[in-house]
Structure formats: structure tokens, C-alpha cells
PDB file of C-alpha atoms in Angstrom:
ATOM      1  CA  UNK A  19      13.727  27.372 -29.428  1.00 53.00           C
ATOM      2  CA  UNK A  20      12.040  29.867 -27.301  1.00 44.00           C
ATOM      3  CA  UNK A  21       9.317  27.656 -25.923  1.00 56.00           C
ATOM      4  CA  UNK A  22      12.377  25.097 -24.692  1.00 58.00           C
ATOM      5  CA  UNK A  23      14.180  27.469 -23.020  1.00 55.00           C
ATOM      6  CA  UNK A  24      10.634  28.465 -21.500  1.00 45.00           C
ATOM      7  CA  UNK A  25      10.151  24.923 -20.683  1.00 51.00           C
ATOM      8  CA  UNK A  26      14.068  24.297 -19.150  1.00 55.00           C
ATOM      9  CA  UNK A  27      13.758  27.156 -17.237  1.00 47.00           C
ATOM     10  CA  UNK A  28      10.276  26.651 -15.484  1.00 43.00           C
ATOM     11  CA  UNK A  29      11.508  23.103 -14.911  1.00 48.00           C
ATOM     12  CA  UNK A  30      14.712  23.799 -13.237  1.00 48.00           C
ATOM     13  CA  UNK A  31      13.558  26.797 -11.234  1.00 42.00           C
ATOM     14  CA  UNK A  32      10.449  24.449 -10.059  1.00 44.00           C
ATOM     15  CA  UNK A  33      13.032  21.975  -9.033  1.00 51.00           C
ATOM     16  CA  UNK A  34      14.493  24.032  -6.260  1.00 50.00           C
ATOM     17  CA  UNK A  35      13.542  22.920  -2.623  1.00 57.00           C
ATOM     18  CA  UNK A  36      12.419  26.359  -1.773  1.00 52.00           C
ATOM     19  CA  UNK A  37      10.396  26.567  -4.715  1.00 43.00           C
ATOM     20  CA  UNK A  38       8.596  23.612  -4.408  1.00 47.00           C
ATOM     21  CA  UNK A  39       8.097  24.432  -0.493  1.00 55.00           C
ATOM     22  CA  UNK A  40       6.179  27.717  -1.467  1.00 44.00           C
ATOM     23  CA  UNK A  41       3.937  26.247  -4.264  1.00 50.00           C
ATOM     24  CA  UNK A  42       3.357  23.189  -1.577  1.00 50.00           C
ATOM     25  CA  UNK A  43       1.912  25.606   0.952  1.00 46.00           C
ATOM     26  CA  UNK A  44       0.170  28.170  -1.243  1.00 51.00           C
ATOM     27  CA  UNK A  45      -0.380  26.608  -4.731  1.00 52.00           C
ATOM     28  CA  UNK A  46      -2.897  23.593  -3.766  1.00 54.00           C
ATOM     29  CA  UNK A  47      -5.687  25.886  -4.919  1.00 55.00           C
ATOM     30  CA  UNK A  48      -4.481  26.459  -8.145  1.00 62.00           C
ATOM     31  CA  UNK A  49      -3.310  23.009  -8.804  1.00 65.00           C
ATOM     32  CA  UNK A  50      -6.680  21.899  -8.505  1.00 69.00           C
ATOM     33  CA  UNK A  51      -7.542  22.883 -12.088  1.00 74.00           C
ATOM     34  CA  UNK A  52      -5.223  20.642 -13.179  1.00 81.00           C
ATOM     35  CA  UNK A  53      -5.451  17.719 -10.265  1.00 87.00           C
ATOM     36  CA  UNK A  54      -8.826  16.225  -9.672  1.00 89.00           C
ATOM     37  CA  UNK A  55      -8.150  15.909  -5.425  1.00 86.00           C
ATOM     38  CA  UNK A  56      -6.172  13.795  -3.475  1.00 86.00           C
ATOM     39  CA  UNK A  57      -8.232  10.602  -3.245  1.00 93.00           C
ATOM     40  CA  UNK A  58      -9.483   7.893  -5.209  1.00 94.00           C
ATOM     41  CA  UNK A  59     -13.142   9.145  -4.881  1.00 94.00           C
ATOM     42  CA  UNK A  60     -12.562  12.844  -5.794  1.00 94.00           C
ATOM     43  CA  UNK A  61     -10.944  11.307  -8.787  1.00 95.00           C
ATOM     44  CA  UNK A  62     -14.092   9.037  -9.478  1.00 96.00           C
ATOM     45  CA  UNK A  63     -16.279  11.734  -8.644  1.00 95.00           C
ATOM     46  CA  UNK A  64     -14.905  13.641 -11.774  1.00 95.00           C
ATOM     47  CA  UNK A  65     -15.446  10.858 -13.554  1.00 97.00           C
ATOM     48  CA  UNK A  66     -19.215  10.936 -13.366  1.00 95.00           C
ATOM     49  CA  UNK A  67     -18.834  14.391 -14.340  1.00 95.00           C
ATOM     50  CA  UNK A  68     -17.277  13.857 -17.191  1.00 96.00           C
ATOM     51  CA  UNK A  69     -19.208  11.277 -18.501  1.00 96.00           C
ATOM     52  CA  UNK A  70     -22.352  13.417 -18.460  1.00 95.00           C
ATOM     53  CA  UNK A  71     -20.585  15.553 -21.334  1.00 95.00           C
ATOM     54  CA  UNK A  72     -19.906  12.347 -23.230  1.00 97.00           C
ATOM     55  CA  UNK A  73     -16.119  12.256 -22.088  1.00 98.00           C
ATOM     56  CA  UNK A  74     -14.180   9.269 -20.929  1.00 98.00           C
ATOM     57  CA  UNK A  75     -11.531   8.917 -18.528  1.00 98.00           C
ATOM     58  CA  UNK A  76      -8.161   8.156 -17.828  1.00 98.00           C
ATOM     59  CA  UNK A  77      -7.233   7.933 -14.052  1.00 98.00           C
ATOM     60  CA  UNK A  78      -3.668   8.601 -13.057  1.00 94.00           C
ATOM     61  CA  UNK A  79      -2.248   8.071  -9.540  1.00 93.00           C
ATOM     62  CA  UNK A  80       0.497  10.536  -9.139  1.00 88.00           C
ATOM     63  CA  UNK A  81       3.945   9.721  -8.042  1.00 81.00           C
ATOM     64  CA  UNK A  82       7.076   8.799  -9.651  1.00 75.00           C
ATOM     65  CA  UNK A  83      10.902   7.562  -8.743  1.00 77.00           C
ATOM     66  CA  UNK A  84       9.466   6.084  -5.649  1.00 86.00           C
ATOM     67  CA  UNK A  85      12.925   5.118  -4.067  1.00 86.00           C
ATOM     68  CA  UNK A  86      12.375   1.384  -1.906  1.00 95.00           C
ATOM     69  CA  UNK A  87      10.233  -1.437  -2.422  1.00 96.00           C
ATOM     70  CA  UNK A  88       8.046  -1.092   0.400  1.00 96.00           C
ATOM     71  CA  UNK A  89       6.834   2.371  -0.837  1.00 96.00           C
ATOM     72  CA  UNK A  90       6.410   0.988  -4.507  1.00 96.00           C
ATOM     73  CA  UNK A  91       4.362  -2.067  -2.973  1.00 97.00           C
ATOM     74  CA  UNK A  92       2.331   0.622  -1.138  1.00 96.00           C
ATOM     75  CA  UNK A  93       1.662   2.351  -4.150  1.00 95.00           C
ATOM     76  CA  UNK A  94       0.660  -0.645  -6.156  1.00 97.00           C
ATOM     77  CA  UNK A  95      -1.589  -1.130  -3.550  1.00 97.00           C
ATOM     78  CA  UNK A  96      -3.362   1.772  -3.964  1.00 96.00           C
ATOM     79  CA  UNK A  97      -3.642   1.339  -7.654  1.00 97.00           C
ATOM     80  CA  UNK A  98      -5.363  -1.861  -7.040  1.00 98.00           C
ATOM     81  CA  UNK A  99      -7.716   0.159  -4.575  1.00 97.00           C
ATOM     82  CA  UNK A 100      -8.451   2.478  -7.261  1.00 97.00           C
ATOM     83  CA  UNK A 101      -9.304  -0.308  -9.863  1.00 97.00           C
ATOM     84  CA  UNK A 102     -11.758  -1.756  -7.003  1.00 97.00           C
ATOM     85  CA  UNK A 103     -13.072   1.763  -6.331  1.00 96.00           C
ATOM     86  CA  UNK A 104     -14.040   1.993 -10.174  1.00 96.00           C
ATOM     87  CA  UNK A 105     -15.602  -1.244 -10.588  1.00 96.00           C
ATOM     88  CA  UNK A 106     -17.322  -0.670  -7.641  1.00 96.00           C
ATOM     89  CA  UNK A 107     -19.468   2.667  -8.929  1.00 96.00           C
ATOM     90  CA  UNK A 108     -19.823   0.614 -12.332  1.00 95.00           C
ATOM     91  CA  UNK A 109     -16.813   1.806 -14.344  1.00 96.00           C
ATOM     92  CA  UNK A 110     -14.787   0.132 -16.232  1.00 95.00           C
ATOM     93  CA  UNK A 111     -11.392   1.210 -15.382  1.00 97.00           C
ATOM     94  CA  UNK A 112      -8.848   2.941 -17.385  1.00 98.00           C
ATOM     95  CA  UNK A 113      -5.834   3.865 -15.893  1.00 98.00           C
ATOM     96  CA  UNK A 114      -2.423   5.164 -16.337  1.00 97.00           C
ATOM     97  CA  UNK A 115       0.537   3.813 -14.418  1.00 97.00           C
ATOM     98  CA  UNK A 116       3.959   5.124 -14.099  1.00 95.00           C
ATOM     99  CA  UNK A 117       6.396   1.853 -13.953  1.00 96.00           C
ATOM    100  CA  UNK A 118       8.918   3.934 -11.166  1.00 94.00           C
ATOM    101  CA  UNK A 119       6.323   4.621  -9.081  1.00 95.00           C
ATOM    102  CA  UNK A 120       5.659   0.867  -8.387  1.00 97.00           C
ATOM    103  CA  UNK A 121       9.235  -0.613  -8.490  1.00 97.00           C
ATOM    104  CA  UNK A 122      10.932  -0.586 -12.130  1.00 97.00           C
ATOM    105  CA  UNK A 123      14.502  -0.684 -11.450  1.00 95.00           C
ATOM    106  CA  UNK A 124      14.638  -2.697  -7.940  1.00 96.00           C
ATOM    107  CA  UNK A 125      14.853  -6.011  -8.077  1.00 95.00           C
ATOM    108  CA  UNK A 126      13.140  -8.439  -5.417  1.00 95.00           C
ATOM    109  CA  UNK A 127      13.558 -12.677  -5.506  1.00 93.00           C
ATOM    110  CA  UNK A 128      15.394 -11.854  -8.899  1.00 95.00           C
ATOM    111  CA  UNK A 129      12.242  -9.850 -10.609  1.00 95.00           C
ATOM    112  CA  UNK A 130      11.748  -6.354 -11.347  1.00 97.00           C
ATOM    113  CA  UNK A 131       9.569  -5.068  -8.553  1.00 97.00           C
ATOM    114  CA  UNK A 132       7.637  -2.493 -11.400  1.00 97.00           C
ATOM    115  CA  UNK A 133       6.885  -5.413 -14.049  1.00 98.00           C
ATOM    116  CA  UNK A 134       5.523  -7.652 -10.910  1.00 98.00           C
ATOM    117  CA  UNK A 135       3.410  -5.004  -9.858  1.00 98.00           C
ATOM    118  CA  UNK A 136       2.226  -4.048 -13.268  1.00 98.00           C
ATOM    119  CA  UNK A 137       1.186  -7.629 -13.669  1.00 98.00           C
ATOM    120  CA  UNK A 138      -1.067  -7.639 -10.284  1.00 98.00           C
ATOM    121  CA  UNK A 139      -2.570  -4.062 -11.642  1.00 98.00           C
ATOM    122  CA  UNK A 140      -3.171  -5.453 -15.365  1.00 98.00           C
ATOM    123  CA  UNK A 141      -4.763  -8.612 -14.077  1.00 98.00           C
ATOM    124  CA  UNK A 142      -7.352  -6.954 -12.054  1.00 98.00           C
ATOM    125  CA  UNK A 143      -8.024  -4.712 -14.805  1.00 98.00           C
ATOM    126  CA  UNK A 144      -8.315  -7.361 -17.619  1.00 98.00           C
ATOM    127  CA  UNK A 145     -10.774  -8.956 -14.786  1.00 97.00           C
ATOM    128  CA  UNK A 146     -12.590  -6.164 -14.806  1.00 98.00           C
ATOM    129  CA  UNK A 147     -12.925  -5.292 -18.550  1.00 97.00           C
ATOM    130  CA  UNK A 148     -10.508  -2.495 -18.117  1.00 98.00           C
ATOM    131  CA  UNK A 149      -7.343  -1.151 -19.488  1.00 98.00           C
ATOM    132  CA  UNK A 150      -3.513   0.184 -17.959  1.00 98.00           C
ATOM    133  CA  UNK A 151      -1.650   2.423 -19.903  1.00 98.00           C
ATOM    134  CA  UNK A 152       1.803   2.433 -18.687  1.00 98.00           C
ATOM    135  CA  UNK A 153       3.106   6.116 -18.738  1.00 96.00           C
ATOM    136  CA  UNK A 154       6.379   6.646 -20.517  1.00 96.00           C
ATOM    137  CA  UNK A 155       8.975   8.980 -17.884  1.00 93.00           C
ATOM    138  CA  UNK A 156      12.375  10.337 -18.668  1.00 94.00           C
ATOM    139  CA  UNK A 157      14.291   9.044 -21.887  1.00 96.00           C
ATOM    140  CA  UNK A 158      16.740   6.772 -19.614  1.00 96.00           C
ATOM    141  CA  UNK A 159      13.814   4.485 -18.633  1.00 96.00           C
ATOM    142  CA  UNK A 160      12.171   4.236 -22.317  1.00 97.00           C
ATOM    143  CA  UNK A 161      14.480   1.073 -22.876  1.00 98.00           C
ATOM    144  CA  UNK A 162      13.268  -0.831 -20.192  1.00 98.00           C
ATOM    145  CA  UNK A 163       9.561   0.026 -20.039  1.00 98.00           C
ATOM    146  CA  UNK A 164       9.434  -0.561 -23.820  1.00 98.00           C
ATOM    147  CA  UNK A 165      10.964  -4.125 -23.178  1.00 98.00           C
ATOM    148  CA  UNK A 166       8.202  -4.417 -20.258  1.00 98.00           C
ATOM    149  CA  UNK A 167       5.461  -3.915 -21.971  1.00 98.00           C
ATOM    150  CA  UNK A 168       6.201  -6.002 -24.988  1.00 98.00           C
ATOM    151  CA  UNK A 169       6.298  -8.772 -21.962  1.00 98.00           C
ATOM    152  CA  UNK A 170       3.140  -7.576 -20.430  1.00 98.00           C
ATOM    153  CA  UNK A 171       1.247  -7.388 -23.523  1.00 98.00           C
ATOM    154  CA  UNK A 172       2.280 -11.198 -24.582  1.00 98.00           C
ATOM    155  CA  UNK A 173       0.556 -11.990 -21.309  1.00 98.00           C
ATOM    156  CA  UNK A 174      -2.483  -9.742 -21.083  1.00 98.00           C
ATOM    157  CA  UNK A 175      -3.299  -8.761 -24.878  1.00 97.00           C
ATOM    158  CA  UNK A 176      -3.123  -5.281 -26.551  1.00 97.00           C
ATOM    159  CA  UNK A 177      -6.868  -4.795 -25.480  1.00 97.00           C
ATOM    160  CA  UNK A 178      -5.610  -4.385 -21.449  1.00 98.00           C
ATOM    161  CA  UNK A 179      -2.267  -2.870 -21.804  1.00 98.00           C
ATOM    162  CA  UNK A 180      -0.668   0.246 -23.563  1.00 98.00           C
ATOM    163  CA  UNK A 181       1.957   2.659 -23.451  1.00 98.00           C
ATOM    164  CA  UNK A 182       3.140   5.982 -24.774  1.00 98.00           C
ATOM    165  CA  UNK A 183       5.433   7.903 -27.149  1.00 98.00           C
ATOM    166  CA  UNK A 184       6.913  10.988 -26.658  1.00 98.00           C
ATOM    167  CA  UNK A 185       7.066  13.072 -30.439  1.00 98.00           C
ATOM    168  CA  UNK A 186      10.050  15.199 -28.856  1.00 97.00           C
ATOM    169  CA  UNK A 187      12.457  12.002 -28.941  1.00 98.00           C
ATOM    170  CA  UNK A 188      14.719  11.670 -32.121  1.00 98.00           C
ATOM    171  CA  UNK A 189      14.175   7.824 -31.427  1.00 98.00           C
ATOM    172  CA  UNK A 190      10.215   7.617 -31.419  1.00 98.00           C
ATOM    173  CA  UNK A 191       9.622   6.795 -34.930  1.00 98.00           C
ATOM    174  CA  UNK A 192      11.626   3.945 -35.165  1.00 98.00           C
ATOM    175  CA  UNK A 193      10.325   2.872 -31.431  1.00 98.00           C
ATOM    176  CA  UNK A 194       7.225   2.478 -33.073  1.00 98.00           C
ATOM    177  CA  UNK A 195       7.973   0.857 -35.849  1.00 98.00           C
ATOM    178  CA  UNK A 196       9.466  -1.620 -33.761  1.00 98.00           C
ATOM    179  CA  UNK A 197       6.334  -2.492 -31.920  1.00 98.00           C
ATOM    180  CA  UNK A 198       4.253  -3.035 -35.105  1.00 98.00           C
ATOM    181  CA  UNK A 199       3.855  -6.416 -34.817  1.00 98.00           C
ATOM    182  CA  UNK A 200       2.063  -6.273 -31.334  1.00 98.00           C
ATOM    183  CA  UNK A 201      -0.677  -4.115 -32.930  1.00 98.00           C
ATOM    184  CA  UNK A 202      -0.233  -1.633 -29.662  1.00 98.00           C
ATOM    185  CA  UNK A 203      -2.382   0.740 -28.142  1.00 98.00           C
ATOM    186  CA  UNK A 204       0.078   3.806 -28.103  1.00 98.00           C
ATOM    187  CA  UNK A 205      -0.858   6.938 -26.691  1.00 98.00           C
ATOM    188  CA  UNK A 206       1.063   9.718 -28.538  1.00 98.00           C
ATOM    189  CA  UNK A 207       2.021  12.889 -26.905  1.00 97.00           C
ATOM    190  CA  UNK A 208       4.522  15.694 -27.294  1.00 96.00           C
ATOM    191  CA  UNK A 209       6.444  15.046 -24.052  1.00 92.00           C
ATOM    192  CA  UNK A 210       7.199  16.957 -20.802  1.00 82.00           C
ATOM    193  CA  UNK A 211      10.331  16.057 -19.501  1.00 85.00           C
ATOM    194  CA  UNK A 212      13.557  17.955 -19.492  1.00 84.00           C
ATOM    195  CA  UNK A 213      15.860  16.161 -21.801  1.00 91.00           C
ATOM    196  CA  UNK A 214      18.820  17.028 -23.470  1.00 93.00           C
ATOM    197  CA  UNK A 215      19.401  18.217 -26.805  1.00 94.00           C
ATOM    198  CA  UNK A 216      21.163  15.040 -27.653  1.00 97.00           C
ATOM    199  CA  UNK A 217      18.294  13.077 -27.177  1.00 97.00           C
ATOM    200  CA  UNK A 218      15.212  15.255 -27.765  1.00 97.00           C
ATOM    201  CA  UNK A 219      14.173  17.865 -30.604  1.00 96.00           C
ATOM    202  CA  UNK A 220      14.678  21.722 -29.018  1.00 93.00           C
ATOM    203  CA  UNK A 221      12.460  23.163 -31.528  1.00 93.00           C
ATOM    204  CA  UNK A 222       8.597  22.765 -31.250  1.00 92.00           C
ATOM    205  CA  UNK A 223       7.778  22.866 -35.076  1.00 96.00           C
ATOM    206  CA  UNK A 224       9.934  19.501 -35.203  1.00 97.00           C
ATOM    207  CA  UNK A 225       8.277  18.091 -32.416  1.00 96.00           C
ATOM    208  CA  UNK A 226       4.734  18.627 -33.967  1.00 97.00           C
ATOM    209  CA  UNK A 227       5.665  17.475 -37.316  1.00 98.00           C
ATOM    210  CA  UNK A 228       6.926  14.210 -35.743  1.00 98.00           C
ATOM    211  CA  UNK A 229       3.777  14.017 -33.709  1.00 98.00           C
ATOM    212  CA  UNK A 230       1.740  13.895 -37.261  1.00 98.00           C
ATOM    213  CA  UNK A 231       4.191  11.269 -38.329  1.00 98.00           C
ATOM    214  CA  UNK A 232       4.021   9.143 -35.319  1.00 98.00           C
ATOM    215  CA  UNK A 233       0.085   8.991 -35.441  1.00 98.00           C
ATOM    216  CA  UNK A 234      -0.354   8.990 -38.970  1.00 98.00           C
ATOM    217  CA  UNK A 235       1.610   5.965 -39.459  1.00 98.00           C
ATOM    218  CA  UNK A 236       0.220   3.774 -36.830  1.00 98.00           C
ATOM    219  CA  UNK A 237      -3.008   4.592 -37.774  1.00 98.00           C
ATOM    220  CA  UNK A 238      -2.100   3.612 -41.632  1.00 98.00           C
ATOM    221  CA  UNK A 239      -0.340   0.231 -39.460  1.00 98.00           C
ATOM    222  CA  UNK A 240      -4.089  -0.337 -38.380  1.00 97.00           C
ATOM    223  CA  UNK A 241      -3.665   0.007 -34.760  1.00 98.00           C
ATOM    224  CA  UNK A 242      -5.412   2.191 -32.242  1.00 98.00           C
ATOM    225  CA  UNK A 243      -4.135   5.683 -31.424  1.00 98.00           C
ATOM    226  CA  UNK A 244      -4.317   8.033 -28.897  1.00 98.00           C
ATOM    227  CA  UNK A 245      -4.123  11.438 -29.712  1.00 98.00           C
ATOM    228  CA  UNK A 246      -3.144  13.200 -26.851  1.00 97.00           C
ATOM    229  CA  UNK A 247      -3.321  16.967 -27.520  1.00 96.00           C
ATOM    230  CA  UNK A 248      -4.372  20.359 -27.426  1.00 92.00           C
ATOM    231  CA  UNK A 249      -3.171  21.785 -30.236  1.00 94.00           C
ATOM    232  CA  UNK A 250      -6.438  22.344 -32.215  1.00 96.00           C
ATOM    233  CA  UNK A 251      -4.001  22.768 -35.467  1.00 97.00           C
ATOM    234  CA  UNK A 252      -2.625  19.063 -35.448  1.00 98.00           C
ATOM    235  CA  UNK A 253      -6.508  17.739 -34.415  1.00 98.00           C
ATOM    236  CA  UNK A 254      -7.940  19.003 -37.455  1.00 98.00           C
ATOM    237  CA  UNK A 255      -5.041  17.788 -39.369  1.00 98.00           C
ATOM    238  CA  UNK A 256      -6.112  14.168 -37.698  1.00 98.00           C
ATOM    239  CA  UNK A 257      -9.411  14.960 -38.629  1.00 98.00           C
ATOM    240  CA  UNK A 258      -8.728  15.557 -42.118  1.00 98.00           C
ATOM    241  CA  UNK A 259      -6.388  12.652 -42.129  1.00 98.00           C
ATOM    242  CA  UNK A 260      -8.815   9.647 -41.189  1.00 98.00           C
ATOM    243  CA  UNK A 261     -11.700  11.217 -43.670  1.00 98.00           C
ATOM    244  CA  UNK A 262      -9.189  11.208 -46.468  1.00 98.00           C
ATOM    245  CA  UNK A 263      -7.616   7.604 -45.788  1.00 98.00           C
ATOM    246  CA  UNK A 264     -11.202   5.927 -44.907  1.00 97.00           C
ATOM    247  CA  UNK A 265     -10.281   5.497 -41.066  1.00 98.00           C
ATOM    248  CA  UNK A 266     -12.945   5.040 -38.852  1.00 97.00           C
ATOM    249  CA  UNK A 267     -13.889   6.984 -35.579  1.00 97.00           C
ATOM    250  CA  UNK A 268     -13.589   3.845 -34.024  1.00 97.00           C
ATOM    251  CA  UNK A 269      -9.672   3.496 -34.442  1.00 98.00           C
ATOM    252  CA  UNK A 270      -8.233   6.529 -32.648  1.00 98.00           C
ATOM    253  CA  UNK A 271      -9.662   8.704 -29.552  1.00 98.00           C
ATOM    254  CA  UNK A 272      -8.618  12.003 -28.637  1.00 98.00           C
ATOM    255  CA  UNK A 273      -7.165  12.629 -25.010  1.00 98.00           C
ATOM    256  CA  UNK A 274      -6.696  15.655 -23.129  1.00 95.00           C
ATOM    257  CA  UNK A 275      -5.814  16.612 -19.812  1.00 90.00           C
ATOM    258  CA  UNK A 276      -8.542  17.305 -16.987  1.00 90.00           C
ATOM    259  CA  UNK A 277      -9.018  21.006 -16.624  1.00 84.00           C
ATOM    260  CA  UNK A 278      -7.614  21.989 -19.682  1.00 85.00           C
ATOM    261  CA  UNK A 279     -10.072  23.140 -22.906  1.00 90.00           C
ATOM    262  CA  UNK A 280     -12.990  21.339 -21.432  1.00 92.00           C
ATOM    263  CA  UNK A 281     -15.138  23.050 -24.174  1.00 94.00           C
ATOM    264  CA  UNK A 282     -13.070  21.359 -26.788  1.00 96.00           C
ATOM    265  CA  UNK A 283     -13.348  18.027 -25.263  1.00 96.00           C
ATOM    266  CA  UNK A 284     -16.963  18.658 -25.206  1.00 97.00           C
ATOM    267  CA  UNK A 285     -17.243  19.816 -28.758  1.00 97.00           C
ATOM    268  CA  UNK A 286     -15.498  17.079 -30.450  1.00 98.00           C
ATOM    269  CA  UNK A 287     -17.289  14.365 -28.362  1.00 98.00           C
ATOM    270  CA  UNK A 288     -20.291  16.311 -29.498  1.00 97.00           C
ATOM    271  CA  UNK A 289     -19.079  15.297 -32.937  1.00 97.00           C
ATOM    272  CA  UNK A 290     -19.070  11.936 -32.728  1.00 97.00           C
ATOM    273  CA  UNK A 291     -15.235  11.428 -31.785  1.00 98.00           C
ATOM    274  CA  UNK A 292     -14.390   9.415 -28.577  1.00 98.00           C
ATOM    275  CA  UNK A 293     -12.911  11.804 -26.316  1.00 98.00           C
ATOM    276  CA  UNK A 294     -11.162  10.743 -23.009  1.00 98.00           C
ATOM    277  CA  UNK A 295      -9.655  13.230 -20.294  1.00 97.00           C
ATOM    278  CA  UNK A 296      -6.690  12.511 -18.440  1.00 94.00           C
ATOM    279  CA  UNK A 297      -7.824  12.649 -14.849  1.00 95.00           C
ATOM    280  CA  UNK A 298      -4.675  12.827 -12.236  1.00 92.00           C
ATOM    281  CA  UNK A 299      -5.430  12.947  -8.332  1.00 92.00           C
ATOM    282  CA  UNK A 300      -3.159  12.238  -5.117  1.00 86.00           C
ATOM    283  CA  UNK A 301      -0.859  13.794  -2.874  1.00 79.00           C
ATOM    284  CA  UNK A 302       2.425  13.571  -4.852  1.00 76.00           C
ATOM    285  CA  UNK A 303       0.927  16.510  -7.386  1.00 68.00           C
ATOM    286  CA  UNK A 304       4.169  18.916  -7.269  1.00 72.00           C
ATOM    287  CA  UNK A 305       6.118  17.317 -10.311  1.00 69.00           C
ATOM    288  CA  UNK A 306       2.965  16.782 -12.552  1.00 68.00           C
ATOM    289  CA  UNK A 307       1.693  20.214 -11.810  1.00 67.00           C
ATOM    290  CA  UNK A 308       5.455  21.801 -12.563  1.00 68.00           C
ATOM    291  CA  UNK A 309       5.194  19.996 -15.840  1.00 65.00           C
ATOM    292  CA  UNK A 310       1.632  21.819 -16.697  1.00 63.00           C
ATOM    293  CA  UNK A 311       3.526  25.140 -15.748  1.00 62.00           C
ATOM    294  CA  UNK A 312       6.093  24.558 -18.014  1.00 61.00           C
ATOM    295  CA  UNK A 313       3.816  23.897 -21.398  1.00 62.00           C
ATOM    296  CA  UNK A 314       2.688  27.413 -21.551  1.00 54.00           C
ATOM    297  CA  UNK A 315       3.948  31.001 -20.478  1.00 51.00           C
ATOM    298  CA  UNK A 316       0.245  31.720 -19.706  1.00 51.00           C
ATOM    299  CA  UNK A 317       0.001  28.889 -17.341  1.00 48.00           C
ATOM    300  CA  UNK A 318       2.673  31.064 -15.379  1.00 44.00           C
ATOM    301  CA  UNK A 319       0.494  34.248 -14.488  1.00 43.00           C
ATOM    302  CA  UNK A 320      -2.260  31.874 -13.598  1.00 41.00           C
ATOM    303  CA  UNK A 321      -0.687  30.178 -10.897  1.00 43.00           C
ATOM    304  CA  UNK A 322       0.963  33.713  -9.474  1.00 41.00           C
ATOM    305  CA  UNK A 323      -2.700  35.374  -9.646  1.00 44.00           C
ATOM    306  CA  UNK A 324      -3.803  32.483  -7.791  1.00 41.00           C
ATOM    307  CA  UNK A 325      -1.327  31.999  -5.154  1.00 38.00           C
ATOM    308  CA  UNK A 326      -1.470  36.003  -4.336  1.00 39.00           C
ATOM    309  CA  UNK A 327      -5.046  35.303  -3.626  1.00 46.00           C
ATOM    310  CA  UNK A 328      -3.950  32.899  -1.505  1.00 43.00           C
TER     311      UNK A 328
END
């Protein structure tokens, strides 16, 4: 409960315009710990650095809740540019996309613009042998995202498009089971949005228990799982689970965030596990940065020290 109250306090404060203005003006040097620059070129350079340590990458152009079709199409164009830029560097592109950033919920020519733009991105990723993960956002968007994910898997195949489930949502277990017929590639996270207790578990121990339940069920169903956590206890439990059940290391991967626990990422890769780092970049970094700060009290002190030096 204390963790929930801390996160709620940080996300509430970060939503105030004065705080956002202050952090944007003085906090970029600190944000670079978590964000790989503002351009596709800086993000792709980070891919190369991680590859030298045997770590794969998941590129994410930051931005969400885009309000107009014009802005959504512009954002989608930047995602297509990212795919082309990765391909030009000999990288098989693996990217994450928030459907709200490319027009989800906006209707153009009788079609949901987010779905239309997702088709463009996934089509290009498939052409390049790559992959697109549809990020999950706040709870009001879950139903539409899962519906669109089902459509896109049918059109492009589960080897080219995946999505995310958040273990703090009560509905996550049922959602996972409902997707089994797709044999989906799922990224399991705990959840970082500020959600009401009517839909999200307020107690960390419950969120962690549900996280394990989701990962284990998806592995036992024979589906590919992205175990996205820095929690060493959960990582160890997953290692023991796959060993006990004879599950191959090719059936899952560990995913972590850029700038966090690089030592652990390298250690797992050296042990023969597939490890992928989530690499966010772009000018719209504030919302993502705020959620990282909300995850751990120590992150607040890190930010304050950095801003005072600035």
C-alpha cells in the first residue's frame, strides 16, 4: 500500500504544469539516464552499444494521447522512418508503438486511424523481418487495444506483432487466457499508470504474485513470453520454473529498461538467456520519465541531485 501511495503522489505531482515546466527546463541531463536521446540516430547508436554486450533492443519513439489526425499521421511517419533507419544500419527492427500516439480512437474514412497506422508500421516491419509490440496504456484503452491486436495478428502473424499485459490489473489473467488461441507474443509488465483501485491491485505483493501467475501460465501454454522486470527475485523464480518444467531458453526472454541494471542485463546474457533492453527516445520524454521516477523512491533523490547540479 505504501508503494501505491508513493507512486500516486509522484504521478499526481508530475501532472502539474509548473512541475513539468521545471523538470523539462532543468531535468534533461538527468532524463538521459533513462532516455536514449531525442533522435532515431541516437537511439540506433544505443542499439549498437548494447549489441556489443549481447543485449537485444526494443526501440520506442516516445509520445502518447496524440489529439489530432494530422499529428497522429506525423507520428506514424516517424515510426516508419525509424524502421527504415534501423534497416539501413543492418538492424532487424524491433519497435514498440503506443496506439494512442498513432490515432487510436480517431475515425478517418470510417476506419480507426490507430489501426490504419499500425498496419503501415507492422507491414513495413514484416517486410524487414522485424517486429512491432503494441504497448498497453491506461485501462480505458485495454479493450480496444486487445481487439485491434487480434485483428493485426490475423493479418500479419504472431511472429511480427505482440502486445503487453499489466499484472496490476485485475483483468489481466482473463485477458491472457482469452488470447491463447492466437499463440501470442506477450510482454508481461507490472504496470506504471495511475489507476483506480477498482481496476488495479493496490498491494505490491499481489501485483508480484499475479505477475508470476501470468508468466507461468503463458509459458505452460507454449507461448512466447517477454519477462519485463528488474525484480531479481522474480527473475530467479522464472529461471527455476523453466528449469523445473523443461522449458527452453528460446521460449522466452528477459526485458529491462534502458539505463537500469545494465550489469544484470549483461550477466543474464552471459548465462545464455535472451535479453532485450527497452530503448525510449524522442522529445516527448516527460511522461515516460515521470513513470520511471514513480517506480522507486531512490529515483526521486537521483533526479533532485541531478537538477541541483544543473
